[in-house]
Amino acid sequence: MSDHPYDAPFLGRNEANFTALTPLNFLARAAAIYPDRVAVIDDDRRFTYREFYARCRRFADALRKRGIGRGDTVSVMAPNVPALLEAHYGVPMAGGVLNALNYRLDPATIAFILGHGEAKLLIVDHEFAPAIAKLNLKIPLVEIGGTTLGTVEYEDFLAEGDPEADWSPPEDEWAPIALNYTSGTTGNPKGVVYHHRGAFLNALGNAITFGMDRHSVFLWTLPMFHCNGWTYTWALSAIAGTHVCLRRVDPAPIFAAIAKHRVTHMAGAPIVLNMLVHAPDSAKRRFDHVVEVSTGGAAPPGAVIEAMERMGFRVTHLYGLTESYGPTTVCAWQDEWDELPLPGRVEKMARQGVRHVMLDGQRVVDPATMADVPPDAETIGEIVLRSNTLMKGYLKNPKATGDAFASGWFHTGDLAVMHPDGYVEIKDRSKDIIISGGENISSIEVEEVLYRHPAVMEAAVVARPDPFWGETPCAFITLKTDAAAEPGEIIAFCRERMAHYKAPKHVVFGPLPKTSTGKIQKYALREQAKDISP
């Protein structure tokens, strides 16, 4: 044992000077300090922080009375409504793990996730009840806004709980708080496990990065099922801000909400920005304040950024993954960029940027040697990360977890360059992931469906740039000898067998370019896809 004075036993960790970090404490604090401040707005409903906290405590107690406890998965399939927001607190307050489902997925994938995650309870919005009814699930159900599933309605479920029921934060901040699924590069999604520590830190980091405080009003244009709403579900409670729920992302209610509630912040994929820019004049509303908008994925086109600025929005470009709780990298704005003409500002903004305030390390490396690439804006390498704000690992998948954390860094699989000023810029996505409207689409998954078509001999799917969605799947197909098919037939075939947003939007017939070893040259197809007219 060291005899250094700082190593003395009485200077060690104890119950008074160390507690587990958890975002659940954000809500308890906000309710204690700002009990009458409006926490949640949902159409005509308003919940103060006192009421919001009480509802979450009811939620947790109702779960416990149904036998839900430590390490049990509770799944929720709902749009951005208060129930999903409350689940971000109520489920972990009961010791459970929240699994917020992507309701855009096809029924087979939803069923896989519920089984793989071993969900003990499913809370489903009435909008999706018919789809869930067809799955013939064997787990208990709670329905938000209805009883068509023949089970308890959500408000009645809350009434089963005590608003004064005690709850305890986790003893270990490494305990799981959420389970999110990412499509990755195969048909079966991977379960990404978040811990309380990472959720706490990333929530604070996002609040700081986005310049939020107790006067912030956040409009939920970003799905809460995306990385738990990039942890803004917890960040708003940390600063005692206001959530404005939004069932559907549509220009008219977005503009109306901004004007009515004086929204200060919102987030989402570039498609949301494009939607606002091209909204009919009848839907647009004027407002006299600046709205901060953070967006991830492909950089918004210059025309979109210019149009957003004219309407009163200020855009910040981010980068992140499901495995990193959402944003890890931000295009931190430099004051001198304000003086640049629009093309110059757009060029700066196109870069994903520098590390998030809570990210410990970000590098662009040669994945074979782990050596940093030179900061010349030309040499391509892989982005690797190291941080407290990274997942615990992939549920039930030790190999994928080991591969992801090889060499002591998290391997994103995204290829980028490093600029001389330390800003990174993504150049390509390895494994050929397509990002459409903020959703990851596996090209392999689409190809597997295409190969089931009786006329298809070979198929390859790549991203085609799209001014509205960012990217859409484009299929290149070689037909079997003497076989015939039309593009519309191929697209319909895919739409019948998978989520519609994953189906190709364009189909091109002909021979596929290949290497000498027979490997399809997808980079060549991506170049061809750029020239395809709408």
Short mmCIF file of N, CA and C in Angstrom, two decimals, residues 91-224:
data_model
loop_
_atom_site.label_atom_id
_atom_site.label_comp_id
_atom_site.label_asym_id
_atom_site.label_seq_id
_atom_site.Cartn_x
_atom_site.Cartn_y
_atom_site.Cartn_z
N VAL A 91 -39.74 3.95 -15.67
CA VAL A 91 -39.17 2.61 -15.83
C VAL A 91 -37.87 2.45 -15.02
N PRO A 92 -36.88 3.32 -15.19
CA PRO A 92 -35.66 3.16 -14.39
C PRO A 92 -35.86 3.44 -12.90
N MET A 93 -36.86 4.25 -12.52
CA MET A 93 -37.16 4.44 -11.11
C MET A 93 -37.58 3.13 -10.45
N ALA A 94 -38.20 2.24 -11.24
CA ALA A 94 -38.59 0.93 -10.74
C ALA A 94 -37.45 -0.08 -10.84
N GLY A 95 -36.30 0.36 -11.36
CA GLY A 95 -35.17 -0.54 -11.54
C GLY A 95 -35.13 -1.19 -12.90
N GLY A 96 -36.12 -0.88 -13.74
CA GLY A 96 -36.20 -1.52 -15.04
C GLY A 96 -35.34 -0.84 -16.09
N VAL A 97 -35.40 -1.39 -17.30
CA VAL A 97 -34.65 -0.89 -18.45
C VAL A 97 -35.64 -0.51 -19.54
N LEU A 98 -35.60 0.74 -19.99
CA LEU A 98 -36.54 1.22 -20.99
C LEU A 98 -36.10 0.85 -22.39
N ASN A 99 -37.03 0.28 -23.14
CA ASN A 99 -36.81 -0.02 -24.56
C ASN A 99 -37.84 0.76 -25.38
N ALA A 100 -37.43 1.92 -25.88
CA ALA A 100 -38.32 2.75 -26.71
C ALA A 100 -38.24 2.24 -28.14
N LEU A 101 -39.36 1.76 -28.66
CA LEU A 101 -39.39 1.10 -29.96
C LEU A 101 -39.55 2.09 -31.11
N ASN A 102 -38.83 1.82 -32.18
CA ASN A 102 -38.98 2.57 -33.42
C ASN A 102 -40.25 2.06 -34.10
N TYR A 103 -41.32 2.85 -34.06
CA TYR A 103 -42.60 2.38 -34.58
C TYR A 103 -42.62 2.32 -36.11
N ARG A 104 -41.55 2.78 -36.77
CA ARG A 104 -41.50 2.70 -38.23
C ARG A 104 -41.05 1.33 -38.71
N LEU A 105 -40.58 0.50 -37.80
CA LEU A 105 -40.09 -0.81 -38.19
C LEU A 105 -41.24 -1.75 -38.56
N ASP A 106 -40.92 -2.77 -39.35
CA ASP A 106 -41.93 -3.72 -39.77
C ASP A 106 -42.28 -4.65 -38.60
N PRO A 107 -43.45 -5.28 -38.64
CA PRO A 107 -43.90 -6.12 -37.51
C PRO A 107 -42.93 -7.23 -37.13
N ALA A 108 -42.29 -7.84 -38.12
CA ALA A 108 -41.36 -8.94 -37.80
C ALA A 108 -40.18 -8.43 -36.98
N THR A 109 -39.69 -7.25 -37.30
CA THR A 109 -38.56 -6.68 -36.56
C THR A 109 -39.00 -6.27 -35.15
N ILE A 110 -40.20 -5.71 -35.02
CA ILE A 110 -40.73 -5.36 -33.70
C ILE A 110 -40.82 -6.62 -32.84
N ALA A 111 -41.33 -7.69 -33.42
CA ALA A 111 -41.45 -8.94 -32.67
C ALA A 111 -40.08 -9.47 -32.26
N PHE A 112 -39.10 -9.36 -33.16
CA PHE A 112 -37.74 -9.81 -32.83
C PHE A 112 -37.20 -9.02 -31.64
N ILE A 113 -37.36 -7.69 -31.66
CA ILE A 113 -36.83 -6.84 -30.60
C ILE A 113 -37.47 -7.19 -29.26
N LEU A 114 -38.79 -7.35 -29.26
CA LEU A 114 -39.48 -7.68 -28.01
C LEU A 114 -39.00 -9.01 -27.45
N GLY A 115 -38.74 -9.97 -28.34
CA GLY A 115 -38.24 -11.27 -27.88
C GLY A 115 -36.79 -11.22 -27.44
N HIS A 116 -35.95 -10.58 -28.24
CA HIS A 116 -34.53 -10.50 -27.93
C HIS A 116 -34.28 -9.72 -26.65
N GLY A 117 -35.05 -8.64 -26.45
CA GLY A 117 -34.89 -7.82 -25.25
C GLY A 117 -35.63 -8.38 -24.05
N GLU A 118 -36.38 -9.45 -24.24
CA GLU A 118 -37.13 -10.12 -23.16
C GLU A 118 -38.04 -9.13 -22.43
N ALA A 119 -38.83 -8.39 -23.21
CA ALA A 119 -39.73 -7.41 -22.63
C ALA A 119 -40.73 -8.07 -21.70
N LYS A 120 -40.88 -7.49 -20.51
CA LYS A 120 -41.83 -8.00 -19.52
C LYS A 120 -43.17 -7.29 -19.61
N LEU A 121 -43.20 -6.14 -20.30
CA LEU A 121 -44.42 -5.36 -20.45
C LEU A 121 -44.26 -4.48 -21.69
N LEU A 122 -45.34 -4.32 -22.44
CA LEU A 122 -45.34 -3.43 -23.60
C LEU A 122 -46.42 -2.38 -23.42
N ILE A 123 -46.03 -1.13 -23.46
CA ILE A 123 -46.96 -0.01 -23.44
C ILE A 123 -47.05 0.52 -24.86
N VAL A 124 -48.25 0.51 -25.43
CA VAL A 124 -48.40 0.85 -26.85
C VAL A 124 -49.45 1.94 -27.03
N ASP A 125 -49.17 2.89 -27.89
CA ASP A 125 -50.12 3.94 -28.20
C ASP A 125 -51.25 3.37 -29.05
N HIS A 126 -52.46 3.94 -28.86
CA HIS A 126 -53.63 3.43 -29.58
C HIS A 126 -53.43 3.45 -31.09
N GLU A 127 -52.58 4.36 -31.58
CA GLU A 127 -52.34 4.46 -33.01
C GLU A 127 -51.72 3.19 -33.58
N PHE A 128 -50.94 2.50 -32.75
CA PHE A 128 -50.24 1.30 -33.21
C PHE A 128 -50.86 0.01 -32.67
N ALA A 129 -51.96 0.13 -31.96
CA ALA A 129 -52.60 -1.05 -31.38
C ALA A 129 -53.00 -2.08 -32.42
N PRO A 130 -53.56 -1.68 -33.59
CA PRO A 130 -53.92 -2.71 -34.58
C PRO A 130 -52.73 -3.54 -35.04
N ALA A 131 -51.56 -2.89 -35.23
CA ALA A 131 -50.38 -3.64 -35.66
C ALA A 131 -49.91 -4.59 -34.58
N ILE A 132 -49.95 -4.15 -33.32
CA ILE A 132 -49.53 -5.01 -32.21
C ILE A 132 -50.49 -6.18 -32.03
N ALA A 133 -51.78 -5.94 -32.25
CA ALA A 133 -52.77 -7.01 -32.08
C ALA A 133 -52.48 -8.18 -33.00
N LYS A 134 -51.92 -7.90 -34.19
CA LYS A 134 -51.62 -8.97 -35.15
C LYS A 134 -50.45 -9.84 -34.74
N LEU A 135 -49.64 -9.36 -33.78
CA LEU A 135 -48.45 -10.13 -33.37
C LEU A 135 -48.76 -11.23 -32.37
N ASN A 136 -49.96 -11.19 -31.78
CA ASN A 136 -50.35 -12.22 -30.79
C ASN A 136 -49.29 -12.40 -29.71
N LEU A 137 -48.90 -11.29 -29.11
CA LEU A 137 -47.86 -11.32 -28.08
C LEU A 137 -48.36 -11.99 -26.81
N LYS A 138 -47.42 -12.57 -26.09
CA LYS A 138 -47.74 -13.26 -24.84
C LYS A 138 -47.32 -12.47 -23.61
N ILE A 139 -47.05 -11.18 -23.79
CA ILE A 139 -46.63 -10.35 -22.67
C ILE A 139 -47.75 -9.37 -22.31
N PRO A 140 -47.80 -8.89 -21.07
CA PRO A 140 -48.83 -7.94 -20.67
C PRO A 140 -48.75 -6.65 -21.48
N LEU A 141 -49.90 -6.03 -21.72
CA LEU A 141 -49.97 -4.82 -22.52
C LEU A 141 -50.68 -3.70 -21.76
N VAL A 142 -50.27 -2.48 -22.04
CA VAL A 142 -50.96 -1.27 -21.57
C VAL A 142 -51.15 -0.40 -22.80
N GLU A 143 -52.36 0.15 -22.98
CA GLU A 143 -52.64 0.94 -24.18
C GLU A 143 -52.82 2.42 -23.83
N ILE A 144 -52.12 3.27 -24.55
CA ILE A 144 -52.22 4.72 -24.36
C ILE A 144 -53.40 5.24 -25.16
N GLY A 145 -54.41 5.79 -24.48
CA GLY A 145 -55.53 6.41 -25.17
C GLY A 145 -56.56 5.47 -25.72
N GLY A 146 -56.63 4.26 -25.22
CA GLY A 146 -57.64 3.32 -25.70
C GLY A 146 -57.60 2.00 -24.98
N THR A 147 -58.56 1.13 -25.29
CA THR A 147 -58.61 -0.21 -24.71
C THR A 147 -58.95 -1.24 -25.78
N THR A 148 -58.57 -0.94 -27.02
CA THR A 148 -58.90 -1.85 -28.12
C THR A 148 -58.19 -3.18 -28.00
N LEU A 149 -57.08 -3.21 -27.25
CA LEU A 149 -56.33 -4.45 -27.08
C LEU A 149 -56.90 -5.30 -25.94
N GLY A 150 -57.99 -4.81 -25.35
CA GLY A 150 -58.61 -5.56 -24.26
C GLY A 150 -57.82 -5.53 -22.98
N THR A 151 -57.08 -4.48 -22.77
CA THR A 151 -56.24 -4.39 -21.58
C THR A 151 -56.42 -3.02 -20.95
N VAL A 152 -55.61 -2.71 -19.95
CA VAL A 152 -55.77 -1.47 -19.20
C VAL A 152 -55.30 -0.26 -20.01
N GLU A 153 -56.01 0.87 -19.83
CA GLU A 153 -55.61 2.12 -20.48
C GLU A 153 -54.52 2.77 -19.64
N TYR A 154 -53.66 3.55 -20.29
CA TYR A 154 -52.47 4.10 -19.63
C TYR A 154 -52.79 4.91 -18.38
N GLU A 155 -53.79 5.80 -18.43
CA GLU A 155 -54.10 6.62 -17.27
C GLU A 155 -54.60 5.75 -16.11
N ASP A 156 -55.33 4.70 -16.42
CA ASP A 156 -55.77 3.76 -15.38
C ASP A 156 -54.57 3.00 -14.80
N PHE A 157 -53.63 2.69 -15.67
CA PHE A 157 -52.40 2.04 -15.21
C PHE A 157 -51.66 2.96 -14.23
N LEU A 158 -51.55 4.26 -14.55
CA LEU A 158 -50.89 5.20 -13.64
C LEU A 158 -51.62 5.26 -12.31
N ALA A 159 -52.95 5.20 -12.36
CA ALA A 159 -53.75 5.31 -11.13
C ALA A 159 -53.48 4.15 -10.17
N GLU A 160 -52.90 3.06 -10.68
CA GLU A 160 -52.56 1.93 -9.81
C GLU A 160 -51.38 2.27 -8.90
N GLY A 161 -50.61 3.31 -9.27
CA GLY A 161 -49.41 3.64 -8.51
C GLY A 161 -49.63 4.77 -7.52
N ASP A 162 -48.76 4.87 -6.55
CA ASP A 162 -48.81 5.89 -5.51
C ASP A 162 -47.88 7.04 -5.89
N PRO A 163 -48.38 8.29 -5.98
CA PRO A 163 -47.51 9.41 -6.35
C PRO A 163 -46.48 9.76 -5.29
N GLU A 164 -46.65 9.23 -4.07
CA GLU A 164 -45.70 9.48 -3.00
C GLU A 164 -44.78 8.28 -2.77
N ALA A 165 -44.88 7.28 -3.62
CA ALA A 165 -44.08 6.07 -3.42
C ALA A 165 -42.59 6.38 -3.49
N ASP A 166 -41.83 5.81 -2.58
CA ASP A 166 -40.39 6.01 -2.57
C ASP A 166 -39.75 5.28 -3.74
N TRP A 167 -38.66 5.81 -4.18
CA TRP A 167 -37.86 5.12 -5.19
C TRP A 167 -36.40 5.39 -4.86
N SER A 168 -35.55 4.52 -5.32
CA SER A 168 -34.13 4.66 -5.01
C SER A 168 -33.32 4.71 -6.29
N PRO A 169 -32.35 5.60 -6.37
CA PRO A 169 -31.46 5.60 -7.53
C PRO A 169 -30.64 4.32 -7.55
N PRO A 170 -30.04 3.97 -8.65
CA PRO A 170 -29.26 2.73 -8.71
C PRO A 170 -28.06 2.79 -7.79
N GLU A 171 -27.71 1.66 -7.23
CA GLU A 171 -26.51 1.61 -6.39
C GLU A 171 -25.26 1.74 -7.24
N ASP A 172 -25.37 1.29 -8.48
CA ASP A 172 -24.23 1.30 -9.40
C ASP A 172 -24.60 2.14 -10.62
N GLU A 173 -23.85 3.18 -10.89
CA GLU A 173 -24.13 4.04 -12.04
C GLU A 173 -23.90 3.31 -13.36
N TRP A 174 -23.26 2.16 -13.31
CA TRP A 174 -23.04 1.35 -14.49
C TRP A 174 -24.26 0.47 -14.81
N ALA A 175 -25.28 0.54 -13.96
CA ALA A 175 -26.49 -0.24 -14.17
C ALA A 175 -27.18 0.20 -15.46
N PRO A 176 -27.83 -0.71 -16.17
CA PRO A 176 -28.49 -0.34 -17.43
C PRO A 176 -29.70 0.55 -17.17
N ILE A 177 -29.90 1.52 -18.05
CA ILE A 177 -31.06 2.40 -17.97
C ILE A 177 -31.94 2.29 -19.21
N ALA A 178 -31.35 1.94 -20.35
CA ALA A 178 -32.13 1.87 -21.59
C ALA A 178 -31.53 0.86 -22.54
N LEU A 179 -32.39 0.34 -23.40
CA LEU A 179 -32.00 -0.62 -24.45
C LEU A 179 -32.54 -0.09 -25.77
N ASN A 180 -31.63 0.24 -26.69
CA ASN A 180 -32.03 0.76 -28.00
C ASN A 180 -31.49 -0.16 -29.08
N TYR A 181 -32.24 -0.31 -30.14
CA TYR A 181 -31.82 -1.20 -31.22
C TYR A 181 -31.40 -0.42 -32.45
N THR A 182 -30.28 -0.85 -33.02
CA THR A 182 -29.76 -0.24 -34.24
C THR A 182 -29.69 -1.31 -35.31
N SER A 183 -30.04 -0.92 -36.54
CA SER A 183 -30.07 -1.91 -37.61
C SER A 183 -28.69 -2.38 -37.99
N GLY A 184 -27.66 -1.53 -37.74
CA GLY A 184 -26.30 -1.95 -38.08
C GLY A 184 -26.19 -2.29 -39.55
N THR A 185 -25.56 -3.40 -39.86
CA THR A 185 -25.36 -3.77 -41.26
C THR A 185 -25.94 -5.14 -41.58
N THR A 186 -26.76 -5.66 -40.71
CA THR A 186 -27.39 -6.95 -40.97
C THR A 186 -28.88 -6.80 -40.76
N GLY A 187 -29.63 -7.85 -41.16
CA GLY A 187 -31.07 -7.80 -41.01
C GLY A 187 -31.51 -7.71 -39.57
N ASN A 188 -30.90 -8.50 -38.67
CA ASN A 188 -31.30 -8.47 -37.28
C ASN A 188 -30.65 -7.29 -36.57
N PRO A 189 -31.45 -6.46 -35.90
CA PRO A 189 -30.87 -5.31 -35.19
C PRO A 189 -30.08 -5.74 -33.96
N LYS A 190 -29.18 -4.87 -33.51
CA LYS A 190 -28.38 -5.13 -32.32
C LYS A 190 -28.91 -4.30 -31.17
N GLY A 191 -28.92 -4.88 -29.98
CA GLY A 191 -29.43 -4.19 -28.80
C GLY A 191 -28.32 -3.42 -28.10
N VAL A 192 -28.42 -2.10 -28.10
CA VAL A 192 -27.41 -1.23 -27.51
C VAL A 192 -27.83 -0.89 -26.08
N VAL A 193 -26.98 -1.23 -25.13
CA VAL A 193 -27.32 -1.05 -23.71
C VAL A 193 -26.67 0.23 -23.17
N TYR A 194 -27.51 1.15 -22.67
CA TYR A 194 -27.04 2.38 -22.04
C TYR A 194 -26.95 2.21 -20.52
N HIS A 195 -26.06 2.99 -19.89
CA HIS A 195 -25.97 2.97 -18.43
C HIS A 195 -26.33 4.35 -17.88
N HIS A 196 -26.65 4.39 -16.57
CA HIS A 196 -27.08 5.64 -15.93
C HIS A 196 -26.01 6.71 -16.03
N ARG A 197 -24.75 6.33 -15.86
CA ARG A 197 -23.65 7.30 -15.89
C ARG A 197 -23.58 8.01 -17.25
N GLY A 198 -23.63 7.23 -18.32
CA GLY A 198 -23.55 7.81 -19.64
C GLY A 198 -24.75 8.70 -19.95
N ALA A 199 -25.95 8.27 -19.52
CA ALA A 199 -27.14 9.08 -19.76
C ALA A 199 -27.04 10.41 -19.01
N PHE A 200 -26.55 10.37 -17.78
CA PHE A 200 -26.37 11.58 -16.96
C PHE A 200 -25.41 12.55 -17.65
N LEU A 201 -24.26 12.05 -18.04
CA LEU A 201 -23.23 12.91 -18.61
C LEU A 201 -23.62 13.45 -19.99
N ASN A 202 -24.19 12.59 -20.82
CA ASN A 202 -24.54 13.06 -22.16
C ASN A 202 -25.67 14.08 -22.11
N ALA A 203 -26.61 13.89 -21.19
CA ALA A 203 -27.69 14.85 -21.05
C ALA A 203 -27.14 16.23 -20.67
N LEU A 204 -26.22 16.27 -19.72
CA LEU A 204 -25.62 17.54 -19.34
C LEU A 204 -24.81 18.13 -20.49
N GLY A 205 -24.08 17.28 -21.19
CA GLY A 205 -23.28 17.75 -22.31
C GLY A 205 -24.13 18.36 -23.41
N ASN A 206 -25.28 17.74 -23.70
CA ASN A 206 -26.16 18.28 -24.73
C ASN A 206 -26.76 19.61 -24.30
N ALA A 207 -27.12 19.73 -23.04
CA ALA A 207 -27.68 20.99 -22.55
C ALA A 207 -26.65 22.12 -22.68
N ILE A 208 -25.40 21.80 -22.34
CA ILE A 208 -24.33 22.81 -22.44
C ILE A 208 -24.06 23.16 -23.89
N THR A 209 -23.90 22.14 -24.74
CA THR A 209 -23.59 22.35 -26.15
C THR A 209 -24.66 23.16 -26.86
N PHE A 210 -25.91 22.92 -26.49
CA PHE A 210 -27.04 23.56 -27.15
C PHE A 210 -27.42 24.89 -26.49
N GLY A 211 -26.68 25.28 -25.44
CA GLY A 211 -26.94 26.56 -24.79
C GLY A 211 -28.30 26.65 -24.13
N MET A 212 -28.69 25.59 -23.39
CA MET A 212 -30.02 25.53 -22.80
C MET A 212 -29.99 25.96 -21.33
N ASP A 213 -31.11 26.56 -20.87
CA ASP A 213 -31.26 26.90 -19.46
C ASP A 213 -32.74 26.79 -19.09
N ARG A 214 -33.10 27.28 -17.90
CA ARG A 214 -34.47 27.06 -17.42
C ARG A 214 -35.53 27.78 -18.25
N HIS A 215 -35.11 28.67 -19.13
CA HIS A 215 -36.05 29.36 -20.00
C HIS A 215 -36.21 28.66 -21.35
N SER A 216 -35.51 27.56 -21.54
CA SER A 216 -35.55 26.84 -22.81
C SER A 216 -36.87 26.09 -22.98
N VAL A 217 -37.39 26.13 -24.19
CA VAL A 217 -38.60 25.40 -24.56
C VAL A 217 -38.25 24.52 -25.75
N PHE A 218 -38.31 23.22 -25.55
CA PHE A 218 -37.83 22.25 -26.54
C PHE A 218 -39.01 21.59 -27.23
N LEU A 219 -39.08 21.72 -28.55
CA LEU A 219 -40.14 21.10 -29.34
C LEU A 219 -39.67 19.74 -29.83
N TRP A 220 -40.48 18.71 -29.57
CA TRP A 220 -40.08 17.33 -29.88
C TRP A 220 -40.32 16.97 -31.34
N THR A 221 -39.48 17.53 -32.22
CA THR A 221 -39.46 17.12 -33.62
C THR A 221 -38.53 15.92 -33.82
N LEU A 222 -37.71 15.63 -32.84
CA LEU A 222 -36.82 14.48 -32.85
C LEU A 222 -37.53 13.31 -32.17
N PRO A 223 -37.59 12.11 -32.80
CA PRO A 223 -38.25 10.99 -32.14
C PRO A 223 -37.57 10.62 -30.82
N MET A 224 -38.37 10.45 -29.77
CA MET A 224 -37.81 10.03 -28.48
C MET A 224 -37.22 8.63 -28.55
#
